[in-house]
Coordinates of C-alpha atoms and ligand atoms in Angstrom, one line a residue:
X327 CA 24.3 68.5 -14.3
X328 CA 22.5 67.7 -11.0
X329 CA 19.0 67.9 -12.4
X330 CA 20.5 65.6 -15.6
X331 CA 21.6 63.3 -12.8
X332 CA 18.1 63.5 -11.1
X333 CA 16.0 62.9 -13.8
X334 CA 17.9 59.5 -14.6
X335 CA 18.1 58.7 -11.1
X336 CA 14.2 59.0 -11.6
X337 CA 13.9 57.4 -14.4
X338 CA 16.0 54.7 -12.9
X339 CA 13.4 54.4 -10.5
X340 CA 10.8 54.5 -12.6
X341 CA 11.6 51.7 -15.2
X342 CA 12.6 49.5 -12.1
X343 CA 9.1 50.2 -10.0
X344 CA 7.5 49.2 -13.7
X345 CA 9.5 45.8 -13.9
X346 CA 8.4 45.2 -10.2
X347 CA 4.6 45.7 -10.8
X348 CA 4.9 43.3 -14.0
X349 CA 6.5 41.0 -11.9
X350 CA 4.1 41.2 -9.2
X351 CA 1.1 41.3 -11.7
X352 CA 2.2 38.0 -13.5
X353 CA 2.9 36.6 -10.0
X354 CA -0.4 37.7 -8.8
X355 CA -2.8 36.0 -11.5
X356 CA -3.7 33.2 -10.7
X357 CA -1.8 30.0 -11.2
X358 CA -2.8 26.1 -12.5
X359 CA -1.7 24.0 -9.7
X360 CA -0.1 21.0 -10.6
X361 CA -2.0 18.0 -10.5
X362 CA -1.6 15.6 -7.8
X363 CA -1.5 11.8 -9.1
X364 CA -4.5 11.1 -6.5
X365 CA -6.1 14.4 -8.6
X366 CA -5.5 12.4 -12.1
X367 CA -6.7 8.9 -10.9
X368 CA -9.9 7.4 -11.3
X369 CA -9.2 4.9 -7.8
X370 CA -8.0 5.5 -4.6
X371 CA -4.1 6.1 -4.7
X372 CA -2.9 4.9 -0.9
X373 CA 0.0 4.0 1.5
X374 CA 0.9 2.0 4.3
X375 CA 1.4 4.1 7.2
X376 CA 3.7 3.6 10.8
X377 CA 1.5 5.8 13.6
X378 CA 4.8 6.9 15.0
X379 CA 6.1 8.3 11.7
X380 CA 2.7 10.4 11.2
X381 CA 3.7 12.4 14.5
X382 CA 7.5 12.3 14.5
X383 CA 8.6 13.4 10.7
X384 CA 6.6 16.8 9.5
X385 CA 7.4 15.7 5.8
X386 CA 6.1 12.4 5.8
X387 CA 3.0 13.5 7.8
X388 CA 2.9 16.2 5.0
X389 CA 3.4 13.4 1.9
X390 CA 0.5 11.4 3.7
X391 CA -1.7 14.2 3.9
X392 CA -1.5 15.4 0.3
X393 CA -0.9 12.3 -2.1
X394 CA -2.7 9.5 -0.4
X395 CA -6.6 8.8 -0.6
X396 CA -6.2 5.6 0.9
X397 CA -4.2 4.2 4.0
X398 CA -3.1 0.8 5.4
X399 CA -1.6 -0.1 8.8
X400 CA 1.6 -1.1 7.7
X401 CA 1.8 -3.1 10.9
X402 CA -0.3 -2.4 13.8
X403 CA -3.9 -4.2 13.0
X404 CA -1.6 -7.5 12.8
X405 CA -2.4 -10.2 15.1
X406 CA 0.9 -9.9 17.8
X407 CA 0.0 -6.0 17.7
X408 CA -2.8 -5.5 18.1
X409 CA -4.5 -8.6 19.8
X410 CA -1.4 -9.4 21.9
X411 CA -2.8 -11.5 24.6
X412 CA -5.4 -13.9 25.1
X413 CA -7.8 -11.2 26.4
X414 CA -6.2 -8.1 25.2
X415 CA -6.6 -6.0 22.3
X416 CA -4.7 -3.0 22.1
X417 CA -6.1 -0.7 19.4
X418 CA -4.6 2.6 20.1
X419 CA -1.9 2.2 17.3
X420 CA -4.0 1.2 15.0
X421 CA -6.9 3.8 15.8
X422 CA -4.2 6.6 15.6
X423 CA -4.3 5.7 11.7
X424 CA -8.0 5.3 11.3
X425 CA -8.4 8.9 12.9
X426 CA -5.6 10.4 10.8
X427 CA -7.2 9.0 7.8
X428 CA -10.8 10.5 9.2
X429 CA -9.2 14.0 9.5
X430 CA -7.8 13.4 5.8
X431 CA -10.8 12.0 4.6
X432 CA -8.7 8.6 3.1
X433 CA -10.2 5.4 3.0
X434 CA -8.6 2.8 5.9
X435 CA -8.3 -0.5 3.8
X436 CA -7.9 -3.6 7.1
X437 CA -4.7 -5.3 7.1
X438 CA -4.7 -8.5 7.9
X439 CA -6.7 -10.8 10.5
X440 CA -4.8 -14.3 9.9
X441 CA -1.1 -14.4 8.7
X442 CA 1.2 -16.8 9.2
X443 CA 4.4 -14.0 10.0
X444 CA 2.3 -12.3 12.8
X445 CA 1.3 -15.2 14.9
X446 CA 1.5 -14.4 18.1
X447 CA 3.3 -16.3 21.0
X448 CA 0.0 -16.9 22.8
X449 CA -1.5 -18.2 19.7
X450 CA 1.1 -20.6 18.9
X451 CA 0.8 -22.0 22.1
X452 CA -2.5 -22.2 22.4
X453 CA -4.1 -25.7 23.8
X454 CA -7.0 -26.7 23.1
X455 CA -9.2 -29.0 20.9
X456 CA -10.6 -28.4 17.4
X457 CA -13.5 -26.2 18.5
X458 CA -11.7 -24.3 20.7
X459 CA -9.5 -23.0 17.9
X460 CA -12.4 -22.3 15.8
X461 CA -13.9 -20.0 18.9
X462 CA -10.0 -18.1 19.3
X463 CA -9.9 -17.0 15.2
X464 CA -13.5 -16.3 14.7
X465 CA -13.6 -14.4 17.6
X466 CA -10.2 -12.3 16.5
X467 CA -11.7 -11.8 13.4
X468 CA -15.5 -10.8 14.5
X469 CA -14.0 -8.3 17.9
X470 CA -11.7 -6.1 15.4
X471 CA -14.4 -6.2 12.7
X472 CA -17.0 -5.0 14.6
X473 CA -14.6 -2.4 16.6
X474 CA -13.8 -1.0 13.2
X475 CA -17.4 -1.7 11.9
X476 CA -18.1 1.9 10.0
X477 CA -14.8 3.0 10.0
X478 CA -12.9 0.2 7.9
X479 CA -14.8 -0.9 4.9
X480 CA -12.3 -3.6 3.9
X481 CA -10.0 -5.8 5.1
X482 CA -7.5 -8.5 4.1
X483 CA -8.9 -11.4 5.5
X484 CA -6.1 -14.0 5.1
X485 CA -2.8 -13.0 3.6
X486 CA -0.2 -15.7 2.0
X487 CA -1.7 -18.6 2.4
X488 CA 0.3 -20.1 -0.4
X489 CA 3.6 -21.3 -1.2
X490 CA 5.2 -20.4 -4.6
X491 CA 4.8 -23.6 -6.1
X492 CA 0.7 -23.4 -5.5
X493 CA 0.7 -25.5 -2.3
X494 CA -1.2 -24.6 0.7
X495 CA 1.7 -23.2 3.2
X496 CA 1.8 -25.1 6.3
X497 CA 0.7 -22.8 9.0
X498 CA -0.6 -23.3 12.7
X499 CA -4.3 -22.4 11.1
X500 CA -4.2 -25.2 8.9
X501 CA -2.9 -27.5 11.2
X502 CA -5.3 -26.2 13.9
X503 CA -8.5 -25.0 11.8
X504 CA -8.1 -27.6 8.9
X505 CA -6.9 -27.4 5.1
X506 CA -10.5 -25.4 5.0
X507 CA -9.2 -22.8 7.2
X508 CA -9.4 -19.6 4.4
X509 CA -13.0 -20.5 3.7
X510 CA -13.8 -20.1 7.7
X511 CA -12.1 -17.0 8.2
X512 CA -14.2 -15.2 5.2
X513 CA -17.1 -16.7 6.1
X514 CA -16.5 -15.7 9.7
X515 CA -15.5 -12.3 8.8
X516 CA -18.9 -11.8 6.6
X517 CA -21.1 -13.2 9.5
X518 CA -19.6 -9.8 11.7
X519 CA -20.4 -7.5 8.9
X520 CA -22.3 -8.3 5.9
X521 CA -21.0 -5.5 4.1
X522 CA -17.5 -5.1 4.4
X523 CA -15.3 -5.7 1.7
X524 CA -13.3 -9.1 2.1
X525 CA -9.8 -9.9 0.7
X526 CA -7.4 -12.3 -0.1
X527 CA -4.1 -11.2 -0.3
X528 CA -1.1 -11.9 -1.7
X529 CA 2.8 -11.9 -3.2
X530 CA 4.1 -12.6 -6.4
X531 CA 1.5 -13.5 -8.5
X532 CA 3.2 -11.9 -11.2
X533 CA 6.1 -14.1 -10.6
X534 CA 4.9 -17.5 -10.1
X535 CA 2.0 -19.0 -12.2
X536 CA 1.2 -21.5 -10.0
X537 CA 0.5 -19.2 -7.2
X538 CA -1.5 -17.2 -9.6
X539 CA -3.5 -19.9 -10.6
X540 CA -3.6 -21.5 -6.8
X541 CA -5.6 -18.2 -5.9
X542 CA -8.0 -18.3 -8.9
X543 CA -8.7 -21.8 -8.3
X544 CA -9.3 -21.2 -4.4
X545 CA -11.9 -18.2 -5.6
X546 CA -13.6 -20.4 -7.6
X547 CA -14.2 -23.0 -5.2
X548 CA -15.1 -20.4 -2.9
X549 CA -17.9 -19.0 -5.8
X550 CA -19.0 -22.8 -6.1
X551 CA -19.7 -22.8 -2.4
X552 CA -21.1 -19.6 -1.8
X553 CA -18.1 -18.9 0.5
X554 CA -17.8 -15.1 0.5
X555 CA -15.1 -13.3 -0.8
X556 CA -15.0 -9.5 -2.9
X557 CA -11.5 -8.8 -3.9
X558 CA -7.9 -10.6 -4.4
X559 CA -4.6 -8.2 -2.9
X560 CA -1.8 -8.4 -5.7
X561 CA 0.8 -7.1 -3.2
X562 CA 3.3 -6.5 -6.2
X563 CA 6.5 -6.4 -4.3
X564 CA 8.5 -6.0 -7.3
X565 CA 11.5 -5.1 -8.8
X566 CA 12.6 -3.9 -12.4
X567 CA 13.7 -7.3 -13.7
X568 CA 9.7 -8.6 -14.1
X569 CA 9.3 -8.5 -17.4
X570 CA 5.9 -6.3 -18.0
X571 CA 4.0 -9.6 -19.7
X572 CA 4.2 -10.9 -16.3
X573 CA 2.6 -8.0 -14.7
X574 CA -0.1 -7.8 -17.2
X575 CA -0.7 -11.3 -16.9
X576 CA -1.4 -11.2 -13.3
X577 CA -3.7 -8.2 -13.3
X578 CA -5.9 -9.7 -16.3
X579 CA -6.2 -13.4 -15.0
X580 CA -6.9 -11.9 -12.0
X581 CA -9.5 -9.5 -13.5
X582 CA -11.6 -12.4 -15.2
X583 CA -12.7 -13.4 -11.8
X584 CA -14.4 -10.7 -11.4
X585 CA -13.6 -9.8 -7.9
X586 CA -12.1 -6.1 -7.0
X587 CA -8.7 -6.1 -7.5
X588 CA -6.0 -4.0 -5.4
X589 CA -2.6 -3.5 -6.5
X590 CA -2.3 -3.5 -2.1
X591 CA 1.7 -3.0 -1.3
X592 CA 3.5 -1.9 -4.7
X593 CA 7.2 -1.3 -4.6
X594 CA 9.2 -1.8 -7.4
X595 CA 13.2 -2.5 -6.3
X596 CA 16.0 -1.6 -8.5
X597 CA 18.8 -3.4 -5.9
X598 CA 17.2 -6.5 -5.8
X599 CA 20.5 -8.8 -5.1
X600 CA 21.8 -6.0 -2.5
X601 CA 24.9 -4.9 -4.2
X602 CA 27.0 -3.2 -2.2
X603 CA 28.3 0.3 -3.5
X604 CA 25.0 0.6 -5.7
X605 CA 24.3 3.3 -7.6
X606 CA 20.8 4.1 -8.8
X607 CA 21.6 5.5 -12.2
X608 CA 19.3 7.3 -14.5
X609 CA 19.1 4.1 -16.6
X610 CA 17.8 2.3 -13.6
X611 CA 15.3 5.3 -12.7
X612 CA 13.9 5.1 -15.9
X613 CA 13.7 1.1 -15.8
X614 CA 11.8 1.5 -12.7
X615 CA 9.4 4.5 -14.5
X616 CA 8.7 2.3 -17.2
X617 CA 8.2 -0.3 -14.6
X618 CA 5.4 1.7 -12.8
X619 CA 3.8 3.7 -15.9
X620 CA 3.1 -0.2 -17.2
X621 CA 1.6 -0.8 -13.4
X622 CA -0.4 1.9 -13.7
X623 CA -1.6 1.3 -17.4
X624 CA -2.3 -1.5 -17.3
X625 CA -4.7 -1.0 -14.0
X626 CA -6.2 1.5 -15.5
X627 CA -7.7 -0.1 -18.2
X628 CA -9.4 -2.9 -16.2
X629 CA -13.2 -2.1 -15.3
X630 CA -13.7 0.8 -12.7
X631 CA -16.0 -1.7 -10.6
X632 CA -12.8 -3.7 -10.4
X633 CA -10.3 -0.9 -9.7
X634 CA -9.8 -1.1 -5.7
X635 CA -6.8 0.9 -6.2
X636 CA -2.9 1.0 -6.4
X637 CA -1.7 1.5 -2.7
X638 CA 2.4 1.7 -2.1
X639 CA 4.2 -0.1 0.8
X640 CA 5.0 2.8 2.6
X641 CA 5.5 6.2 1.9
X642 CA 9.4 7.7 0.8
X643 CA 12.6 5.3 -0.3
X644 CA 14.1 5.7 3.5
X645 CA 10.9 4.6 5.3
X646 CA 11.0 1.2 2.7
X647 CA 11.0 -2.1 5.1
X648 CA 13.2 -3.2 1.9
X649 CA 15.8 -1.2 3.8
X650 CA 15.1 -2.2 7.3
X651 CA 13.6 -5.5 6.8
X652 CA 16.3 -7.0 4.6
X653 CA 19.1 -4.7 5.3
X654 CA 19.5 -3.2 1.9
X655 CA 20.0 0.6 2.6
X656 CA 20.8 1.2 -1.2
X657 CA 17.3 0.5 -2.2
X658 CA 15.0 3.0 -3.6
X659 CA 11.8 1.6 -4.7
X660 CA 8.9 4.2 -3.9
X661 CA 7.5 7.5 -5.6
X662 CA 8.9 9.8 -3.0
X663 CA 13.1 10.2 -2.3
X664 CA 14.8 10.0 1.0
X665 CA 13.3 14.2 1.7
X666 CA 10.2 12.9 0.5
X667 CA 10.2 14.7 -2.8
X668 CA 8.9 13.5 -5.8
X669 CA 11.6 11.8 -8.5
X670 CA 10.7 11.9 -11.4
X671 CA 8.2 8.8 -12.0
X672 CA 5.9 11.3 -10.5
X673 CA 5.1 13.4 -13.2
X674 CA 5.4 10.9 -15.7
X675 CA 2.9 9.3 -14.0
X676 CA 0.8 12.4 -14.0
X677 CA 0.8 12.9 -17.2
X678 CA 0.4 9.6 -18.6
X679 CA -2.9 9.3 -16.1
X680 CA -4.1 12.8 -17.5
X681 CA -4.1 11.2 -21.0
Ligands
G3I1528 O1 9.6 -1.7 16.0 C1 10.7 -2.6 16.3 C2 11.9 -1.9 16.9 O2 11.5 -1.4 18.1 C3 13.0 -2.9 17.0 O3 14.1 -2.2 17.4 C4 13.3 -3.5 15.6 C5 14.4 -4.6 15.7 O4 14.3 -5.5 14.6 O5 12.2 -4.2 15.1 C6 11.1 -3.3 14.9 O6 10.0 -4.0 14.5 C7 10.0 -4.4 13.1 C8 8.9 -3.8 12.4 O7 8.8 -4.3 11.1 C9 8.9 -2.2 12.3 O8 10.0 -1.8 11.5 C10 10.0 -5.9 13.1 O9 11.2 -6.4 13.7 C11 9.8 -6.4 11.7 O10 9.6 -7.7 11.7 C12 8.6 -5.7 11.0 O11 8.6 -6.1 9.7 C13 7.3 -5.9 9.0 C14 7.0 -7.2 8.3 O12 5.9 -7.0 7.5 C15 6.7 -8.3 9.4 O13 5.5 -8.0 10.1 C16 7.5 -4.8 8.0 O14 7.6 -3.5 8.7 C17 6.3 -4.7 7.1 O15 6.5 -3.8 6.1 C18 6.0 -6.1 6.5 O16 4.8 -6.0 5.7 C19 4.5 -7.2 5.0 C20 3.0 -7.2 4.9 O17 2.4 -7.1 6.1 C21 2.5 -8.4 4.1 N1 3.2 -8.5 2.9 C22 4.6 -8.5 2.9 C23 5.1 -7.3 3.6 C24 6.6 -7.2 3.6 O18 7.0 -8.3 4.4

C-alpha cells in the first residue's frame, strides 16, 4: 500500500513538474511585442509636456518616455515664462524638456514666440515708439531662437492671430507692430535661423470656415511676398460633436497650400457643455474612437512631405488643462486614462495604422 501510495505521489510529481516545464517553455519563447502607435506611424506622434510632471509622476514620465517621438512645452517657452522681464530669460524650465527629449531621442517642436494670452506685464507696458517695439519682439524672437538653434528645429511663430469670424484679433502686436505684424515675426524669426521650421498656429479651423480660409489667405499673401513660412498648426481642440466632413475639410484645404501640416494640440472632449454628474459611457468612448481613427485617417493619407505629425495636448485625461483650465473635472479627452493606461482608442488606433 505505501509503495502504491509512492509511486502516485511520484507520478503526481511528475505530471506536475511536466506541466511547469510547458509552461515555462511556452513562456520562455519569445514573444511579439505589441506595437506602440509611434511603432505604426509614418510621422512623429508627440505631446505637450509640464517639466514638473516629468520628475514628480513615475507613470507619466513613463507614458512620455515610451509613446511620444515628439514633445512640446505645454507652457514654459511662452513669453511671461520664459522671457519674464525686460532683460531676463529664464530657460531652465524650458531646457528641462529639451534635455528630456535629448535623452529620449524626441523631436522638441517651439511653442510659441508671440501670443496674445502670454503677454507679459512688462510687455504690455512697454513705452516706446514704433521702432522700439520692432527692436523688443525681434529681439524675443531671434535670443530664444538662437539659444535653441540645433536643438529646436521648429517653432510656432505666431499662434491665434485670428478671430473666429476671419478678422485680425486686436492684440498689443498689432496695435504696436502694425496690422503687418505676423509677416515681421516670420521674417524675423528666419533672419536668426535660416533653417528652422516656421509655423503658424492655430484653433478651430475645423470649426469656423472663415478662420480657415483667413489663414490660407494670409499664406498666400505671405508666398506672394516671399514672407517665409513652412507649416500651418491645426491645434484641433475638439470634441465629438464635429462632424468628420469638418475635420477632413480642414486638413485638405490646408493640405493644398502645400506647407507641412501639424495636427499640434489634439484633444477630442466628450463633456463639452460641462455637465455635472457626467458619465463617459461606452457610446461616448466609441464616439470619441471614431472621432480620432477619422483624425488619424485622414492625416495619414495626405503627402508624407506634408505630414509634421499628430501631437496631443498633454499626456493622460487628469493632466488635461480641459480639467484645470476650464474646471471640467469630468472630462476625458486624451489616449491615456487618469493611471495613464491606454483605453481602448489605443489599439484601435494601432491597428487601423498597421493597415
Ligand atoms: O502653475 C500655476 C499654479 O501655481 C497656480 O496655482 C494656478 C492657479 O490658477 O495656475 C497655474 O498656472 C496655470 C498654468 O496653465 C499651469 O496649469 C495658469 O493659471 C493657466 O493660465 C495655464 O493655462 C495654460 C493656457 O494655455 C494659458 O497659457 C494651459 O496650461 C495650456 O494648456 C494652454 O495651452 C494653450 C496653447 O498654448 C495654445 N492653444 C490653446 C491651448 C489651450 O488654451
Amino acid at each position: 500500500m505505501k509503495n502504491q501510495i509512492f509511486i502516485l505521489l511520484v507520478g503526481v510529481i511528475f505530471l506536475y513538474c511536466n506541466s511547469k516545464n510547458e509552461v515555462t517553455e511556452s513562456t520562455s519563447k519569445p514573444q511579439t511585442t505589441p506595437k506602440t502607435l509611434k511603432e505604426t506611424l509614418p510621422f512623429p506622434l508627440g505631446a505637450s509636456l509640464s517639466p514638473t510632471k516629468l520628475f514628480s509622476i513615475a507613470a507619466y514620465r513613463k507614458t512620455v518616455d515610451a509613446e511620444f517621438s515628439s514633445v512640446t512645452a505645454e507652457n514654459m517657452m511662452k513669453m511671461h515664462i520664459i522671457h519674464p522681464e525686460t532683460n531676463r530669460y529664464n530657460w531652465l524650465r524650458a531646457d528641462t524638456i529639451v534635455n528630456v527629449a535629448k535623452q529620449n531621442k524626441q523631436r522638441v517642436h517651439g511653442h510659441a514666440f508671440v501670443w496674445h494670452e502670454s503677454t507679459p506685464n512688462w510687455v504690455k507696458g512697454f513705452q516706446g515708439d514704433a521702432a522700439a517695439w520692432d527692436s523688443l519682439i525681434k529681439s524675443h524672437i531671434q535670443t530664444i531662437l538662437s539659444y535653441y538653434k540645433g536643438k529646436i528645429g521648429s517653432w510656432d511663430v505666431v499662434n491665434e492671430a485670428f478671430n473666429d469670424d476671419g478678422t485680425w484679433r486686436n492684440s498689443v502686436y498689432r496695435e504696436k507692430l502694425g496690422d503687418d505684424y505676423v509677416a515681421k515675426c516670420f521674417k524675423w524669426a528666419r533672419e536668426a535661423d535660416p533653417s528652422v521650421l516656421l509655423f503658424y498656429n492655430d484653433f478651430g479651423q475645423e470649426s469656423s470656415e472663415k478662420k480657415l480660409q483667413a489663414t490660407l489667405d494670409m499664406v498666400a499673401d505671405f508666398k506672394k511676398r516671399g514672407i517665409p513660412i513652412d507649416g500651418i498648426g491645426l491645434q484641433m481642440h475638439t470634441h465629438i460633436g464635429i462632424s468628420d466632413a469638418r475635420i477632413t475639410n480642414a486638413i485638405q484645404k490646408s493640405v493644398e497650400t502645400g506647407l507641412k501640416i501639424h495636427i499640434s494640440e489634439l484633444d477630442v472632449a466628450v463633456n463639452q457643455n460641462n455637465t455635472a454628474n457626467f458619465i463617459y459611457t461606452d457610446a461616448l468612448k466609441n464616439q470619441q474612437s471614431d472621432k480620432f481613427l477619422h483624425i488619424f485617417k485622414t492625416y495619414r493619407q495626405i503627402p508624407q512631405a506634408q505630414q509634421f505629425g499628430i501631437t496631443f495636448w498633454n499626456v493622460c485625461d487628469s493632466d488635461s488643462w480641459l480639467r484645470s483650465y476650464f474646471k471640467r473635472p469630468l472630462e476625458y479627452p486624451l489616449l491615456f486614462d487618469d493611471n495613464y493606461d491606454r483605453k481602448p482608442v489605443y489599439d484601435k488606433l494601432v491597428a487601423e495604422m498597421q493597415k
